[in-house]
Short mmCIF file of C-alpha atoms in Angstrom, two decimals:
data_model
loop_
_atom_site.label_atom_id
_atom_site.label_comp_id
_atom_site.label_asym_id
_atom_site.label_seq_id
_atom_site.Cartn_x
_atom_site.Cartn_y
_atom_site.Cartn_z
CA MET A 1 27.70 -12.59 19.59
CA GLU A 2 27.54 -9.33 17.80
CA ILE A 3 26.45 -9.15 14.26
CA GLN A 4 29.33 -8.40 11.98
CA PRO A 5 29.02 -5.15 10.06
CA SER A 6 29.22 -7.02 6.82
CA PHE A 7 26.10 -8.85 7.73
CA ALA A 8 24.44 -5.57 8.44
CA THR A 9 25.01 -4.32 4.95
CA ASP A 10 23.88 -7.62 3.60
CA TYR A 11 20.71 -7.21 5.55
CA LEU A 12 20.10 -3.75 4.35
CA ALA A 13 20.70 -4.80 0.84
CA SER A 14 17.89 -7.28 0.96
CA GLY A 15 15.27 -5.45 2.93
CA PRO A 16 12.13 -7.20 1.84
CA ARG A 17 13.67 -10.61 2.25
CA LEU A 18 14.84 -9.58 5.65
CA VAL A 19 11.36 -8.62 6.68
CA ALA A 20 9.98 -11.88 5.45
CA ALA A 21 12.79 -13.63 7.21
CA ALA A 22 12.07 -11.77 10.38
CA VAL A 23 8.44 -12.72 10.18
CA ALA A 24 9.50 -16.29 9.66
CA THR A 25 11.69 -16.08 12.70
CA ALA A 26 8.88 -14.78 14.80
CA LEU A 27 6.69 -17.58 13.56
CA CYS A 28 9.34 -20.08 14.44
CA LEU A 29 9.72 -18.72 17.90
CA LEU A 30 6.03 -18.68 18.43
CA LEU A 31 5.08 -21.95 16.85
CA ALA A 32 8.26 -23.94 17.27
CA PHE A 33 7.70 -25.63 14.02
CA ALA A 34 9.85 -28.60 13.41
CA PHE A 35 8.53 -29.77 10.10
CA LEU A 36 9.69 -27.40 7.41
CA LEU A 37 12.98 -27.48 5.67
CA LEU A 38 16.23 -25.93 4.71
CA SER A 39 17.29 -27.18 1.29
CA VAL A 40 17.90 -24.08 -0.81
CA VAL A 41 18.72 -22.19 2.28
CA SER A 42 21.18 -24.70 3.59
CA SER A 43 23.20 -24.55 0.44
CA LYS A 44 23.92 -20.94 1.14
CA SER A 45 24.46 -21.05 4.82
CA LYS A 46 27.42 -22.34 6.68
CA LYS A 47 25.31 -24.62 8.73
CA PRO A 48 25.21 -28.16 7.44
CA PRO A 49 21.94 -29.08 5.76
CA SER A 50 19.36 -30.48 8.06
CA SER A 51 17.98 -33.89 7.70
CA SER A 52 14.59 -32.74 6.62
CA SER A 53 13.30 -33.18 3.12
CA PRO A 54 14.48 -30.74 0.53
CA SER A 55 11.21 -29.77 -0.97
CA ALA A 56 10.02 -26.39 0.06
CA LYS A 57 6.47 -26.01 1.14
CA GLN A 58 6.35 -22.28 1.28
CA PRO A 59 7.65 -20.40 -1.72
CA ALA A 60 7.71 -17.24 0.29
CA SER A 61 10.11 -18.72 2.75
CA LEU A 62 12.38 -19.93 0.01
CA LYS A 63 12.58 -16.41 -1.23
CA ALA A 64 13.18 -15.18 2.21
CA CYS A 65 16.06 -17.49 2.69
CA ASP A 66 17.69 -16.49 -0.50
CA CYS A 67 19.95 -14.08 1.22
CA PRO A 68 23.24 -15.38 2.41
CA CYS A 69 22.88 -13.71 5.74
CA THR A 70 20.26 -16.02 7.17
CA CYS A 71 16.82 -15.82 8.42
CA GLY A 72 17.13 -17.97 11.40
CA SER A 73 18.28 -17.17 14.84
CA SER A 74 20.48 -19.00 17.19
CA VAL A 75 17.51 -19.84 19.31
CA LEU A 76 16.20 -22.00 16.54
CA ASP A 77 19.36 -23.93 16.35
CA SER A 78 18.88 -25.17 19.80
CA ASP A 79 15.30 -26.08 19.10
CA SER A 80 15.75 -28.44 16.26
CA ASP A 81 17.77 -29.35 13.29
CA SER A 82 15.14 -28.64 10.84
CA ALA A 83 13.80 -25.35 11.96
CA PRO A 84 11.69 -23.91 9.19
CA MET A 85 13.42 -21.51 6.93
CA ALA A 86 16.13 -21.05 9.49
CA VAL A 87 19.29 -20.74 7.67
CA GLY A 88 22.08 -20.80 10.07
CA LYS A 89 23.86 -19.94 13.17
CA THR A 90 25.41 -16.99 11.47
CA TYR A 91 22.61 -14.92 12.92
CA ALA A 92 23.72 -13.75 16.30
CA ASN A 93 21.76 -13.50 19.49
CA GLY A 94 21.66 -9.74 19.61
CA GLY A 95 20.38 -9.59 16.08
CA GLY A 96 17.81 -12.21 16.88
CA VAL A 97 16.22 -10.10 19.55
CA VAL A 98 16.05 -6.99 17.42
CA GLU A 99 14.68 -8.92 14.51
CA ALA A 100 12.09 -10.63 16.65
CA ALA A 101 10.84 -7.30 17.89
CA ALA A 102 10.65 -5.86 14.42
CA ALA A 103 9.05 -9.03 13.20
CA ALA A 104 6.47 -8.91 15.94
CA GLU A 105 5.60 -5.39 14.98
CA ARG A 106 5.30 -6.26 11.34
CA GLN A 107 3.38 -9.34 12.13
CA SER A 108 0.95 -7.32 14.21
CA GLY A 109 -0.41 -5.74 11.06
CA ALA A 110 -1.24 -9.09 9.63
CA SER A 111 -2.46 -10.47 12.91
CA MET A 112 -4.71 -7.45 13.36
CA MET A 113 -6.49 -8.41 10.21
CA GLU A 114 -6.57 -12.02 11.33
CA GLN A 115 -8.08 -11.04 14.62
CA LEU A 116 -11.07 -9.48 12.99
CA VAL A 117 -13.46 -12.37 12.95
CA PRO A 118 -15.17 -12.98 9.62
CA GLU A 119 -18.33 -11.06 10.37
CA ILE A 120 -16.42 -7.96 11.32
CA THR A 121 -14.16 -8.21 8.32
CA THR A 122 -17.14 -8.46 6.02
CA HIS A 123 -18.77 -5.59 7.88
CA ALA A 124 -15.65 -3.44 7.69
CA LEU A 125 -15.18 -4.26 4.03
CA SER A 126 -18.73 -3.20 3.29
CA TYR A 127 -17.62 0.39 3.71
CA LEU A 128 -15.21 0.15 0.82
CA ASP A 129 -15.88 0.89 -2.80
CA TYR A 130 -14.96 -1.58 -5.50
CA PRO A 131 -11.57 -0.13 -6.50
CA SER A 132 -10.46 -0.08 -2.86
CA LEU A 133 -11.65 -3.62 -2.35
CA CYS A 134 -9.68 -4.74 -5.39
CA ARG A 135 -6.56 -2.94 -4.27
CA LEU A 136 -6.89 -4.46 -0.83
CA SER A 137 -7.02 -7.91 -2.39
CA MET A 138 -3.67 -7.21 -4.02
CA THR A 139 -1.83 -6.54 -0.78
CA ASN A 140 -1.25 -10.00 0.60
CA SER A 141 -2.81 -13.43 0.54
CA LEU A 142 -4.71 -12.99 3.78
CA MET A 143 -6.24 -9.76 2.54
CA ARG A 144 -6.90 -11.34 -0.79
CA LYS A 145 -9.01 -14.00 0.81
CA ALA A 146 -10.88 -11.43 2.87
CA ALA A 147 -11.35 -8.92 0.08
CA ASN A 148 -12.51 -11.54 -2.41
CA ASP A 149 -15.15 -12.76 -0.04
CA ASP A 150 -18.26 -13.66 -1.97
CA ASN A 151 -20.67 -12.09 0.47
CA ALA A 152 -18.78 -8.82 0.51
CA TRP A 153 -19.11 -8.56 -3.25
CA LYS A 154 -22.72 -9.59 -3.17
CA ALA A 155 -23.42 -6.81 -0.67
CA LEU A 156 -21.51 -4.36 -2.83
CA TYR A 157 -23.48 -5.50 -5.86
CA HIS A 158 -26.74 -4.82 -4.07
CA LYS A 159 -25.45 -1.48 -2.91
CA ASP A 160 -24.14 -0.25 -6.24
CA PHE A 161 -26.51 -1.80 -8.70
CA THR A 162 -29.75 -3.32 -7.60
CA LEU A 163 -31.38 -5.32 -4.90
CA GLU A 164 -32.73 -7.61 -7.57
CA GLN A 165 -31.09 -10.94 -8.34
CA ASP A 166 -30.78 -11.76 -4.70
CA SER A 167 -31.58 -15.39 -5.38
CA VAL A 168 -29.10 -15.64 -8.20
CA THR A 169 -25.92 -17.62 -7.73
CA PRO A 170 -23.39 -16.44 -10.29
CA VAL A 171 -21.29 -19.27 -11.69
CA ASN A 172 -18.01 -17.50 -11.16
CA GLY A 173 -18.83 -15.88 -7.87
CA TRP A 174 -20.10 -12.43 -7.02
CA LYS A 175 -16.86 -10.58 -7.62
CA ALA A 176 -16.76 -11.70 -11.24
CA TYR A 177 -20.45 -10.94 -11.58
CA TYR A 178 -19.88 -7.47 -10.19
CA ALA A 179 -17.03 -6.92 -12.63
CA ALA A 180 -19.14 -8.06 -15.58
CA THR A 181 -22.05 -5.88 -14.48
CA ARG A 182 -19.75 -2.91 -14.12
CA ALA A 183 -18.45 -3.52 -17.66
CA ILE A 184 -21.99 -3.60 -19.07
CA VAL A 185 -23.01 -0.49 -17.17
CA ASN A 186 -20.01 1.28 -18.65
CA ILE A 187 -20.73 0.23 -22.17
CA ASN A 188 -24.36 1.16 -21.73
CA SER A 189 -23.30 4.63 -20.63
CA ASP A 190 -21.04 4.80 -23.65
CA PHE A 191 -24.07 4.17 -25.83
CA PHE A 192 -25.83 7.22 -24.42
CA ASN A 193 -22.72 9.34 -24.66
CA ILE A 194 -22.48 8.41 -28.32
CA ILE A 195 -26.05 9.60 -28.78
CA ARG A 196 -25.28 12.84 -26.99
CA GLU A 197 -22.22 13.38 -29.15
CA ARG A 198 -24.09 12.23 -32.25
CA SER A 199 -21.03 10.35 -33.35
CA LEU A 200 -21.99 8.00 -36.14
CA GLN A 201 -18.55 6.49 -36.24
CA SER A 202 -18.67 5.43 -32.62
CA MET A 203 -22.19 4.11 -33.06
CA SER A 204 -21.13 1.97 -36.00
CA ARG A 205 -18.30 0.53 -33.91
CA LEU A 206 -20.62 -0.26 -31.01
CA TRP A 207 -23.09 -2.37 -32.98
CA LEU A 208 -22.33 -5.91 -34.02
CA ASN A 209 -22.00 -6.22 -37.75
CA ALA A 210 -24.60 -8.97 -38.22
CA ASP A 211 -27.87 -9.41 -40.04
CA TYR A 212 -29.86 -10.23 -36.91
CA VAL A 213 -29.28 -7.00 -35.02
CA LYS A 214 -32.38 -4.87 -34.61
CA CYS A 215 -33.22 -1.39 -33.48
CA VAL A 216 -36.64 -0.03 -32.56
CA HIS A 217 -36.61 3.71 -32.11
CA ALA A 218 -39.06 5.63 -30.01
CA SER A 219 -40.93 6.52 -33.15
CA GLY A 220 -41.97 2.90 -33.33
CA GLU A 221 -39.97 2.10 -36.47
CA LEU A 222 -38.06 -1.16 -36.56
CA PHE A 223 -34.75 -1.49 -38.39
CA SER A 224 -33.23 -4.86 -39.03
CA GLY A 225 -29.67 -5.73 -39.99
CA TYR A 226 -26.48 -3.79 -39.32
CA ASN A 227 -26.65 -1.45 -42.32
CA ALA A 228 -30.25 -0.44 -41.78
CA VAL A 229 -29.63 0.10 -38.09
CA ILE A 230 -26.64 2.35 -38.63
CA GLN A 231 -28.49 4.29 -41.29
CA SER A 232 -31.36 4.85 -38.89
CA TRP A 233 -28.95 6.35 -36.41
CA GLN A 234 -27.50 8.57 -39.08
CA LEU A 235 -30.97 9.91 -39.75
CA ALA A 236 -31.62 10.37 -36.06
CA PHE A 237 -28.37 12.27 -35.55
CA ASN A 238 -28.99 14.52 -38.51
CA TRP A 239 -32.49 15.28 -37.43
CA ASP A 240 -32.26 15.83 -33.72
CA GLN A 241 -30.58 18.90 -32.51
CA GLY A 242 -28.61 17.32 -29.74
CA VAL A 243 -30.90 16.55 -26.86
CA ASP A 244 -29.70 15.84 -23.41
CA PHE A 245 -31.41 13.27 -21.33
CA GLN A 246 -31.15 11.48 -18.05
CA VAL A 247 -30.86 7.75 -17.71
CA ARG A 248 -32.22 6.13 -14.58
CA ASP A 249 -33.05 2.79 -13.05
CA VAL A 250 -30.45 0.89 -15.01
CA ARG A 251 -30.86 -2.84 -14.39
CA VAL A 252 -28.39 -5.29 -15.81
CA ARG A 253 -28.48 -9.02 -16.22
CA VAL A 254 -25.28 -10.63 -17.42
CA LEU A 255 -24.71 -14.15 -18.60
CA THR A 256 -21.51 -15.51 -20.03
CA ASP A 257 -21.62 -13.84 -23.40
CA MET A 258 -24.92 -12.05 -23.41
CA ALA A 259 -26.34 -9.24 -21.36
CA TRP A 260 -29.46 -7.14 -21.34
CA VAL A 261 -30.13 -3.84 -19.74
CA THR A 262 -33.39 -2.06 -19.00
CA MET A 263 -33.59 1.59 -18.12
CA LYS A 264 -35.67 4.72 -18.28
CA THR A 265 -34.69 7.85 -20.14
CA PHE A 266 -36.03 11.27 -19.29
CA VAL A 267 -35.71 14.05 -21.83
CA ASP A 268 -37.89 17.03 -21.11
CA MET A 269 -41.49 17.95 -20.48
CA ASP A 270 -42.59 17.41 -24.05
CA THR A 271 -40.62 14.32 -24.87
CA GLY A 272 -40.48 11.03 -23.09
CA PRO A 273 -39.97 9.51 -20.67
CA PHE A 274 -39.04 6.30 -22.42
CA ASN A 275 -38.57 2.70 -21.45
CA VAL A 276 -35.41 1.41 -23.07
CA THR A 277 -34.01 -2.08 -23.48
CA ASN A 278 -30.52 -2.83 -24.78
CA VAL A 279 -29.04 -6.21 -25.49
CA PHE A 280 -25.33 -6.93 -25.85
CA GLU A 281 -23.31 -9.89 -27.04
CA PHE A 282 -19.71 -10.73 -26.25
CA HIS A 283 -17.44 -11.39 -29.22
CA ASN A 284 -13.67 -11.40 -29.50
CA GLY A 285 -13.11 -9.95 -26.08
CA GLN A 286 -15.56 -7.10 -26.55
CA TRP A 287 -19.20 -6.35 -25.92
CA TYR A 288 -21.31 -5.32 -28.90
CA MET A 289 -24.83 -3.99 -29.06
CA VAL A 290 -27.26 -6.28 -30.86
CA HIS A 291 -30.62 -4.84 -29.90
CA HIS A 292 -32.07 -1.54 -28.85
CA HIS A 293 -35.73 -0.85 -28.14
CA SER A 294 -37.13 2.43 -26.99
CA SER A 295 -40.79 3.00 -26.28
CA VAL A 296 -42.77 5.73 -24.71
CA MET A 297 -43.55 5.21 -21.06
CA LEU A 298 -47.14 5.25 -19.92
CA ILE A 299 -47.66 7.74 -17.13
CA ASP A 300 -50.81 7.68 -15.04
CA GLY A 301 -53.38 10.10 -16.34
CA ASP A 302 -51.16 11.66 -18.97
CA VAL A 303 -52.17 9.50 -21.86
CA ASP A 304 -52.58 12.49 -24.19
CA GLN A 305 -49.00 13.50 -23.81
CA GLN A 306 -47.81 10.56 -25.83
CA ASN A 307 -49.20 9.34 -29.10
CA ILE A 308 -49.76 5.84 -27.91
CA HIS A 309 -52.83 5.37 -29.94
CA GLY A 310 -51.25 7.01 -32.95
CA MET B 1 -38.07 16.11 27.99
CA SER B 2 -36.20 17.87 30.70
CA SER B 3 -34.10 20.71 29.52
CA SER B 4 -31.19 19.78 31.68
CA SER B 5 -28.14 18.15 30.18
CA SER B 6 -26.78 14.78 31.05
CA SER B 7 -26.92 15.36 34.78
CA SER B 8 -29.99 13.81 36.24
CA SER B 9 -32.57 15.65 38.28
CA PRO B 10 -31.91 15.58 42.02
CA SER B 11 -34.67 13.16 42.75
CA CYS B 12 -33.31 10.17 40.81
CA PRO B 13 -29.75 9.09 41.47
CA LYS B 14 -27.79 8.00 38.42
CA LYS B 15 -27.71 4.28 38.20
CA MET B 16 -24.20 3.10 37.53
CA ILE B 17 -22.86 -0.22 36.50
CA THR B 18 -19.31 -1.38 36.90
CA LEU B 19 -17.25 -2.90 34.15
CA LYS B 20 -14.06 -4.80 34.72
CA SER B 21 -11.38 -4.93 32.06
CA SER B 22 -9.13 -7.87 31.23
CA ASP B 23 -6.30 -6.35 33.28
CA GLY B 24 -8.47 -5.90 36.35
CA GLU B 25 -9.28 -2.20 36.10
CA THR B 26 -12.82 -1.21 36.94
CA PHE B 27 -14.82 1.49 35.28
CA GLU B 28 -18.14 2.96 36.21
CA ILE B 29 -20.62 3.84 33.56
CA GLU B 30 -24.09 5.28 33.78
CA GLU B 31 -26.73 2.74 33.01
CA ILE B 32 -28.19 5.03 30.41
CA ALA B 33 -24.88 5.19 28.62
CA ALA B 34 -24.43 1.44 28.95
CA LEU B 35 -27.70 0.84 27.16
CA GLN B 36 -25.95 1.70 23.91
CA SER B 37 -24.28 -1.65 24.17
CA LYS B 38 -26.73 -4.38 23.30
CA THR B 39 -24.70 -6.84 25.31
CA LEU B 40 -24.86 -4.68 28.42
CA GLU B 41 -28.47 -3.82 27.76
CA SER B 42 -29.52 -7.44 27.85
CA MET B 43 -27.49 -7.96 31.00
CA ILE B 44 -29.17 -5.03 32.65
CA ASP B 45 -32.56 -6.36 31.60
CA GLU B 46 -31.80 -9.69 33.12
CA ASN B 47 -30.48 -8.05 36.26
CA CYS B 48 -27.01 -9.48 35.87
CA ALA B 49 -25.34 -6.11 35.99
CA SER B 50 -25.42 -5.48 39.71
CA THR B 51 -21.97 -6.92 40.20
CA PRO B 52 -18.97 -5.80 38.16
CA VAL B 53 -19.26 -7.13 34.62
CA PRO B 54 -16.07 -8.88 33.59
CA LEU B 55 -14.92 -8.14 30.06
CA PRO B 56 -11.99 -10.44 29.46
CA ASN B 57 -11.49 -9.38 25.84
CA ILE B 58 -11.08 -5.69 26.49
CA THR B 59 -8.10 -4.02 28.13
CA GLY B 60 -8.43 -1.13 30.53
CA LYS B 61 -7.04 1.35 28.06
CA ILE B 62 -9.66 0.54 25.46
CA LEU B 63 -12.49 0.12 27.92
CA ALA B 64 -11.84 3.60 29.27
CA LYS B 65 -12.30 5.01 25.79
CA VAL B 66 -15.39 2.95 25.12
CA VAL B 67 -16.96 4.20 28.34
CA GLU B 68 -16.07 7.73 27.29
CA TYR B 69 -17.72 7.16 23.91
CA CYS B 70 -20.92 5.76 25.34
CA THR B 71 -21.16 8.47 27.94
CA LYS B 72 -20.70 11.16 25.32
CA HIS B 73 -23.28 9.64 23.06
CA ALA B 74 -25.79 9.27 25.85
CA GLU B 75 -25.77 13.00 26.51
CA VAL B 76 -28.94 14.74 25.53
CA GLY B 77 -28.92 18.05 23.77
CA ALA B 78 -25.59 17.58 22.05
CA ASP B 79 -25.81 19.02 18.55
CA ALA B 80 -25.04 16.76 15.64
CA GLU B 81 -22.24 18.91 14.30
CA SER B 82 -20.17 18.98 17.45
CA LEU B 83 -20.82 15.28 18.03
CA ARG B 84 -19.48 14.52 14.58
CA ALA B 85 -16.39 16.56 15.33
CA TRP B 86 -15.99 14.76 18.63
CA ASP B 87 -16.31 11.41 16.85
CA ALA B 88 -13.68 12.39 14.30
CA GLU B 89 -11.35 13.27 17.13
CA PHE B 90 -12.17 10.01 18.87
CA VAL B 91 -11.04 7.89 15.97
CA SER B 92 -7.83 9.76 15.22
CA VAL B 93 -5.78 7.16 16.95
CA ASP B 94 -3.21 4.66 15.82
CA HIS B 95 -4.28 1.58 13.91
CA PRO B 96 -3.91 -0.97 16.69
CA THR B 97 -6.18 1.13 18.87
CA LEU B 98 -8.67 1.52 16.07
CA PHE B 99 -8.78 -2.23 15.57
CA ASP B 100 -9.25 -2.66 19.29
CA TYR B 101 -12.22 -0.31 19.13
CA ILE B 102 -13.71 -2.47 16.41
CA LEU B 103 -13.24 -5.63 18.41
CA ALA B 104 -14.62 -4.06 21.57
CA ALA B 105 -17.59 -2.56 19.75
CA ASN B 106 -18.30 -5.93 18.18
CA PHE B 107 -18.06 -7.74 21.49
CA LEU B 108 -20.23 -5.24 23.33
CA GLU B 109 -22.50 -4.82 20.31
CA ILE B 110 -22.33 -1.05 20.07
CA PRO B 111 -23.43 -0.44 16.49
CA THR B 112 -22.60 3.26 16.40
CA LEU B 113 -19.03 2.77 17.56
CA LEU B 114 -18.58 -0.20 15.26
CA ASN B 115 -19.76 1.82 12.29
CA LEU B 116 -17.60 4.75 13.26
CA ALA B 117 -14.45 2.68 13.62
CA CYS B 118 -15.09 0.60 10.49
CA GLN B 119 -15.78 3.71 8.48
CA SER B 120 -12.54 5.16 9.76
CA VAL B 121 -10.55 2.12 8.68
CA ALA B 122 -12.31 2.10 5.34
CA ASP B 123 -11.46 5.75 4.82
CA MET B 124 -7.84 4.91 5.45
CA VAL B 125 -7.90 2.24 2.78
CA LYS B 126 -9.95 4.06 0.17
CA GLY B 127 -8.06 5.32 -2.79
CA LYS B 128 -4.75 3.89 -1.64
CA THR B 129 -2.54 1.74 -3.77
CA PRO B 130 -1.59 -1.72 -2.48
CA ASP B 131 1.87 -0.42 -1.57
CA GLU B 132 0.43 2.39 0.46
CA ILE B 133 -1.86 -0.08 2.21
CA HIS B 134 1.19 -2.19 3.02
CA LYS B 135 2.77 0.79 4.72
CA ILE B 136 -0.30 1.92 6.59
CA PHE B 137 -1.09 -1.41 8.14
CA ASN B 138 2.44 -2.75 8.27
CA ILE B 139 1.52 -5.80 6.29
CA LYS B 140 3.85 -7.62 4.05
CA SER B 141 3.08 -8.82 0.59
CA THR B 142 3.21 -12.57 0.33
CA PHE B 143 3.02 -12.66 -3.44
CA THR B 144 5.67 -13.47 -5.95
CA PRO B 145 6.12 -10.98 -8.78
CA GLU B 146 4.32 -13.39 -11.10
CA GLU B 147 1.40 -13.63 -8.73
CA GLU B 148 1.32 -9.86 -8.40
CA GLU B 149 1.21 -9.52 -12.16
CA GLU B 150 -1.64 -11.99 -12.34
CA LEU B 151 -3.50 -10.12 -9.62
CA ARG B 152 -3.05 -6.88 -11.45
CA ARG B 153 -4.59 -8.40 -14.56
CA GLU B 154 -7.39 -9.94 -12.57
CA ASN B 155 -8.30 -6.63 -10.99
CA GLN B 156 -7.62 -4.39 -13.95
CA TRP B 157 -11.31 -3.95 -14.63
CA ALA B 158 -11.66 -1.91 -11.48
CA PHE B 159 -9.10 0.64 -12.51
CA ASP B 160 -10.11 1.37 -16.08
#
């Protein structure tokens, strides 16, 4: 039978549901499922409710069958009473064929991804950067599983950060560990930007207001407690005439609410390079600096350059 | 090294091996070109490649392209620039074909083709929003709006 025009507009009105419905139809045809149910669907269709249990197993299918114009096809009717998600006979034969074709095409996208065996998927994913991997995980549940793969994130971690920590098993998985590391790297960069800008206000916001925070500047002086630390930075900003420097070899280790970072800073021929260590603590949803230590780096044969021996 | 291009010197005939696709088509490929496939290489080493090699996972259409790829990459004297351009042309195909390249390259263990195809797919995905990815690969979101919101929060760190 032909589809009535009114059904057509109904279809068009509920595009996404139609697609999902079409996919469901294709699945039905292919798998000839007889287990799933009608319930919600049956209340809207003209077909009498099937004998299967009312509880829906697949929320997606419930949504799909929300539309009055049906997801099922007449083929299903002949298969079984309780064809999954099939709403009713109202779907005509002609429509069924068209929908099946469209469904097959749409399904091919998903099945393409499915076809890629795990090793290939991981391999293919290894070419992506972290924002793309995250966006991919937001597309559908199959992609989410693939894109959240622990090994993929571990590989990305080693690519973007460091080959160290290979034997570590992060408690919340590598994706979370990557995210935390990225957060610390960002805040560490902020620290250096604050120094470049010589912004005392930003520096005072970055440090944790506690009596146990400490700062050891490259001069060798140690400052203890929030007030002393911030004052020391004020002095440093007033004194230095805005130096630029490069930060390299940043290595981060993150635990639940504490992280430390080691790095090297290179200023110019006369100054540095320095070994730097920063420690951060997590409070109230934010990372704060609690320790900074900068010391002159020993370079082979150039002992005179730095006043190591005072 | 001889200065001649891919054609062999008159004294040694090109050794060819025959590959048979899933739909029964046969393709001839120079042994030198076939060596790019680790699978074929090990078969050649073990002398199993004298009869047509059946490749039940690969259709004729894809196998033809794979043979073309291997032959091109086995050529000596090709400059890197033009090869790169040729590669870029090779992977400007529709997505199903690209995926088939990946599967074929994986099956035949051709690392260069696998990398090329995977990189191509990755480039398609990079920088795209989830909706755009839906369109490109014709995949349908299976998430409820609440789930999507949760996902967005979960992944927000990557977009700050």
